[in-house]
């Protein structure tokens, strides 16, 4: 019978569900906005692809460019934007947590009168 090792603190930390700060309003709005953009490019633009056949770029109709290249480029842009925004949110959270402490005020610091 194998010996069981005691649970480490790291394992207990990883066993919990997602941290609540990943579900605050900023993150949810970012995710909703990027998901909406993805849906618009993936479904709405391809729905109107026949109407876009009139516009021609580089010898190919615009509907072809959107279906073949545009959706992929927008998806890459969404991934980059999500990574940039999450890094920005993390920096803001760190700045908020590292508020400099005020030294205790003394009677000599207060103005007289």
Coordinates of N, CA and C in Angstrom, one line a residue:
X1 N 0.8 -1.2 0.0 CA 0.0 0.0 0.0 C 0.9 1.2 0.0
X2 N 0.7 2.1 -1.0 CA 1.6 3.3 -1.1 C 1.3 4.3 0.0
X3 N 2.3 5.0 0.5 CA 2.2 6.0 1.5 C 1.6 7.3 0.9
X4 N 0.7 7.9 1.6 CA 0.1 9.1 1.1 C 0.9 10.3 1.7
X5 N 1.2 11.3 0.8 CA 1.9 12.4 1.2 C 0.9 13.5 1.7
X6 N 1.3 14.3 2.7 CA 0.3 15.3 3.2 C 0.2 16.4 2.1
X7 N -1.0 16.9 2.0 CA -1.3 18.0 1.0 C -0.5 19.2 1.3
X8 N 0.1 19.7 0.3 CA 0.9 20.9 0.4 C -0.1 22.2 0.3
X9 N 0.4 23.3 0.8 CA -0.4 24.5 0.7 C -0.7 24.9 -0.7
X10 N 0.3 24.7 -1.6 CA 0.1 25.0 -3.0 C -1.0 24.2 -3.6
X11 N -1.1 22.9 -3.3 CA -2.1 22.1 -3.8 C -3.5 22.5 -3.3
X12 N -3.6 22.9 -2.1 CA -4.9 23.4 -1.6 C -5.3 24.7 -2.3
X13 N -4.3 25.6 -2.6 CA -4.6 26.8 -3.3 C -5.1 26.5 -4.7
X14 N -4.5 25.6 -5.4 CA -4.9 25.3 -6.7 C -6.2 24.5 -6.8
X15 N -6.7 23.9 -5.7 CA -7.9 23.1 -5.7 C -9.2 24.0 -5.7
X16 N -9.0 25.3 -5.4 CA -10.2 26.1 -5.3 C -10.7 26.5 -6.7
X17 N -11.9 27.0 -6.9 CA -12.4 27.4 -8.2 C -11.7 28.7 -8.6
X18 N -12.0 29.3 -9.7 CA -11.4 30.5 -10.2 C -11.4 31.6 -9.1
X19 N -10.4 32.4 -9.0 CA -10.4 33.5 -8.1 C -11.6 34.5 -8.4
X20 N -12.2 35.1 -7.4 CA -13.3 36.0 -7.7 C -12.9 37.2 -8.5
X21 N -11.7 37.6 -8.5 CA -11.3 38.8 -9.2 C -11.3 38.6 -10.7
X22 N -11.4 37.3 -11.2 CA -11.5 37.1 -12.6 C -12.9 37.3 -13.1
X23 N -13.9 37.5 -12.2 CA -15.3 37.6 -12.5 C -15.8 39.0 -12.1
X24 N -15.0 40.0 -12.0 CA -15.5 41.3 -11.6 C -16.0 42.0 -12.9
X25 N -16.6 43.1 -12.8 CA -17.3 43.8 -13.9 C -16.3 44.1 -15.0
X26 N -15.1 44.5 -14.7 CA -14.2 44.9 -15.8 C -13.9 43.7 -16.7
X27 N -13.6 42.5 -16.1 CA -13.3 41.3 -16.8 C -14.5 40.8 -17.6
X28 N -15.7 40.9 -17.0 CA -16.9 40.4 -17.7 C -17.2 41.3 -18.9
X29 N -17.1 42.6 -18.7 CA -17.3 43.5 -19.9 C -16.3 43.3 -21.0
X30 N -15.1 43.1 -20.6 CA -14.1 42.8 -21.7 C -14.4 41.5 -22.4
X31 N -14.7 40.5 -21.7 CA -15.0 39.2 -22.3 C -16.3 39.3 -23.2
X32 N -17.3 40.0 -22.7 CA -18.5 40.2 -23.5 C -18.3 41.0 -24.7
X33 N -17.5 42.1 -24.6 CA -17.3 42.9 -25.8 C -16.5 42.1 -26.9
X34 N -15.4 41.4 -26.4 CA -14.6 40.7 -27.4 C -15.4 39.5 -28.0
X35 N -16.3 38.9 -27.2 CA -17.1 37.8 -27.7 C -18.1 38.4 -28.8
X36 N -18.7 39.5 -28.5 CA -19.6 40.2 -29.4 C -18.9 40.5 -30.7
X37 N -17.7 41.0 -30.6 CA -16.9 41.4 -31.8 C -16.6 40.1 -32.6
X38 N -16.2 39.0 -32.0 CA -16.0 37.8 -32.6 C -17.2 37.3 -33.4
X39 N -18.4 37.3 -32.7 CA -19.6 36.9 -33.3 C -20.0 37.7 -34.5
X40 N -19.8 39.0 -34.4 CA -20.1 39.9 -35.5 C -19.2 39.6 -36.8
X41 N -18.0 39.4 -36.5 CA -17.1 39.1 -37.6 C -17.3 37.7 -38.2
X42 N -17.5 36.8 -37.3 CA -17.7 35.4 -37.8 C -19.0 35.1 -38.5
X43 N -20.1 35.7 -37.9 CA -21.4 35.3 -38.4 C -22.1 36.4 -39.3
X44 N -22.0 37.6 -38.8 CA -22.8 38.7 -39.5 C -22.0 39.1 -40.8
X45 N -20.7 39.2 -40.7 CA -20.0 39.6 -42.0 C -20.1 38.5 -43.0
X46 N -20.1 37.2 -42.6 CA -20.3 36.2 -43.6 C -21.7 36.1 -44.1
X47 N -22.7 36.5 -43.3 CA -24.1 36.5 -43.7 C -24.3 37.6 -44.9
X48 N -23.6 38.7 -44.8 CA -23.7 39.7 -45.8 C -22.6 39.6 -46.9
X49 N -21.9 38.5 -47.0 CA -20.8 38.3 -47.9 C -21.3 38.5 -49.3
X50 N -22.5 38.1 -49.7 CA -23.0 38.3 -51.1 C -23.1 39.7 -51.4
X51 N -23.6 40.5 -50.4 CA -23.7 42.0 -50.7 C -22.4 42.6 -50.8
X52 N -21.3 42.1 -50.3 CA -20.0 42.6 -50.3 C -19.2 42.2 -51.5
X53 N -19.8 41.4 -52.4 CA -19.1 40.9 -53.6 C -18.9 42.0 -54.6
X54 N -19.6 43.1 -54.5 CA -19.5 44.2 -55.4 C -18.1 44.9 -55.2
X55 N -17.7 45.0 -54.0 CA -16.4 45.6 -53.7 C -15.2 44.7 -54.0
X56 N -14.3 45.1 -54.8 CA -13.2 44.2 -55.2 C -11.8 44.8 -54.7
X57 N -11.0 44.0 -54.0 CA -9.7 44.4 -53.6 C -8.7 43.4 -54.0
X58 N -7.7 43.8 -54.8 CA -6.6 42.9 -55.2 C -7.1 41.8 -56.2
X59 N -8.2 42.1 -56.9 CA -8.7 41.1 -57.8 C -9.7 40.1 -57.2
X60 N -9.9 40.2 -55.9 CA -10.8 39.3 -55.3 C -12.0 40.1 -54.6
X61 N -13.2 39.6 -54.6 CA -14.3 40.3 -53.9 C -14.0 40.4 -52.4
X62 N -14.6 41.4 -51.8 CA -14.4 41.7 -50.4 C -14.9 40.5 -49.5
X63 N -16.0 39.9 -49.9 CA -16.6 38.8 -49.2 C -15.5 37.6 -49.1
X64 N -14.7 37.4 -50.1 CA -13.7 36.4 -50.0 C -12.6 36.8 -49.0
X65 N -12.2 38.1 -49.0 CA -11.2 38.5 -48.0 C -11.7 38.4 -46.6
X66 N -12.9 38.7 -46.4 CA -13.4 38.6 -45.0 C -13.5 37.1 -44.6
X67 N -14.0 36.3 -45.4 CA -14.1 34.9 -45.1 C -12.7 34.2 -45.0
X68 N -11.8 34.5 -45.9 CA -10.5 33.8 -45.9 C -9.5 34.4 -44.9
X69 N -9.4 35.7 -44.8 CA -8.4 36.3 -44.0 C -8.9 37.2 -42.9
X70 N -10.0 37.9 -43.1 CA -10.4 38.9 -42.2 C -10.8 38.3 -40.8
X71 N -11.5 37.2 -40.8 CA -12.0 36.6 -39.6 C -10.8 36.1 -38.8
X72 N -9.8 35.6 -39.4 CA -8.6 35.1 -38.7 C -7.8 36.2 -38.1
X73 N -7.6 37.3 -38.9 CA -6.9 38.5 -38.4 C -7.6 39.1 -37.3
X74 N -8.9 39.2 -37.3 CA -9.7 39.8 -36.2 C -9.6 38.9 -35.0
X75 N -9.6 37.6 -35.2 CA -9.4 36.7 -34.0 C -8.1 36.9 -33.4
X76 N -7.0 37.0 -34.2 CA -5.7 37.3 -33.6 C -5.7 38.6 -32.9
X77 N -6.3 39.6 -33.4 CA -6.4 40.9 -32.8 C -7.2 40.8 -31.5
X78 N -8.2 40.0 -31.4 CA -9.0 39.8 -30.2 C -8.1 39.2 -29.1
X79 N -7.3 38.2 -29.5 CA -6.4 37.5 -28.5 C -5.3 38.5 -28.0
X80 N -4.8 39.3 -28.9 CA -3.8 40.3 -28.5 C -4.4 41.4 -27.5
X81 N -5.6 41.8 -27.9 CA -6.3 42.8 -27.1 C -6.7 42.3 -25.7
X82 N -7.1 41.0 -25.6 CA -7.4 40.4 -24.4 C -6.2 40.3 -23.5
X83 N -5.0 39.9 -24.1 CA -3.8 39.8 -23.3 C -3.3 41.2 -22.8
X84 N -3.4 42.2 -23.7 CA -3.0 43.5 -23.3 C -3.9 44.0 -22.1
X85 N -5.2 43.9 -22.3 CA -6.2 44.4 -21.3 C -6.0 43.6 -20.0
X86 N -5.8 42.3 -20.0 CA -5.6 41.6 -18.7 C -4.3 42.0 -18.0
X87 N -3.2 42.3 -18.8 CA -2.0 42.8 -18.2 C -2.3 44.2 -17.5
X88 N -3.0 45.0 -18.2 CA -3.3 46.3 -17.7 C -4.2 46.2 -16.4
X89 N -5.1 45.3 -16.4 CA -6.0 45.1 -15.2 C -5.1 44.6 -14.0
X90 N -4.2 43.7 -14.3 CA -3.3 43.2 -13.2 C -2.4 44.3 -12.7
X91 N -1.9 45.2 -13.5 CA -1.1 46.3 -13.1 C -1.9 47.3 -12.2
X92 N -3.1 47.5 -12.6 CA -4.0 48.4 -11.9 C -4.3 47.8 -10.5
X93 N -4.5 46.5 -10.5 CA -4.8 45.9 -9.2 C -3.6 45.9 -8.3
X94 N -2.4 45.7 -8.8 CA -1.2 45.8 -8.0 C -1.0 47.2 -7.5
X95 N -1.2 48.2 -8.3 CA -1.1 49.6 -7.8 C -2.1 49.9 -6.7
X96 N -3.3 49.4 -6.9 CA -4.3 49.6 -5.8 C -3.9 48.9 -4.5
X97 N -3.3 47.8 -4.6 CA -2.9 47.1 -3.4 C -1.6 47.7 -2.7
X98 N -0.8 48.4 -3.5 CA 0.4 48.9 -3.0 C 0.3 50.4 -2.6
X99 N -0.8 50.8 -2.0 CA -1.0 52.2 -1.6 C 0.0 52.5 -0.5
X100 N 0.8 53.6 -0.6 CA 1.8 53.9 0.4 C 1.1 54.3 1.7
X101 N 1.7 53.8 2.8 CA 1.1 54.0 4.1 C 1.4 55.4 4.6
X102 N 0.4 56.1 5.2 CA 0.6 57.4 5.8 C 1.2 57.2 7.2
X103 N 2.3 58.0 7.5 CA 2.8 57.9 8.8 C 1.8 58.5 9.8
X104 N 1.7 58.0 11.0 CA 0.8 58.5 12.0 C 1.0 60.0 12.2
X105 N -0.1 60.8 12.3 CA 0.1 62.2 12.4 C 0.4 62.5 13.9
X106 N 1.1 63.5 14.1 CA 1.4 64.0 15.5 C 0.9 65.4 15.7
X107 N 0.9 65.8 16.9 CA 0.4 67.2 17.2 C 1.3 68.3 16.5
X108 N 2.5 68.0 16.3 CA 3.4 68.9 15.7 C 3.1 69.1 14.2
X109 N 2.5 68.1 13.6 CA 2.2 68.2 12.1 C 0.9 69.0 11.9
X110 N 0.1 69.1 12.8 CA -1.2 69.9 12.6 C -1.0 71.4 12.7
X111 N -1.7 72.1 11.9 CA -1.5 73.6 12.0 C -2.1 74.1 13.3
X112 N -1.6 75.2 13.8 CA -2.1 75.8 15.0 C -3.3 76.7 14.7
X113 N -4.2 76.7 15.6 CA -5.3 77.7 15.4 C -6.6 77.2 15.4

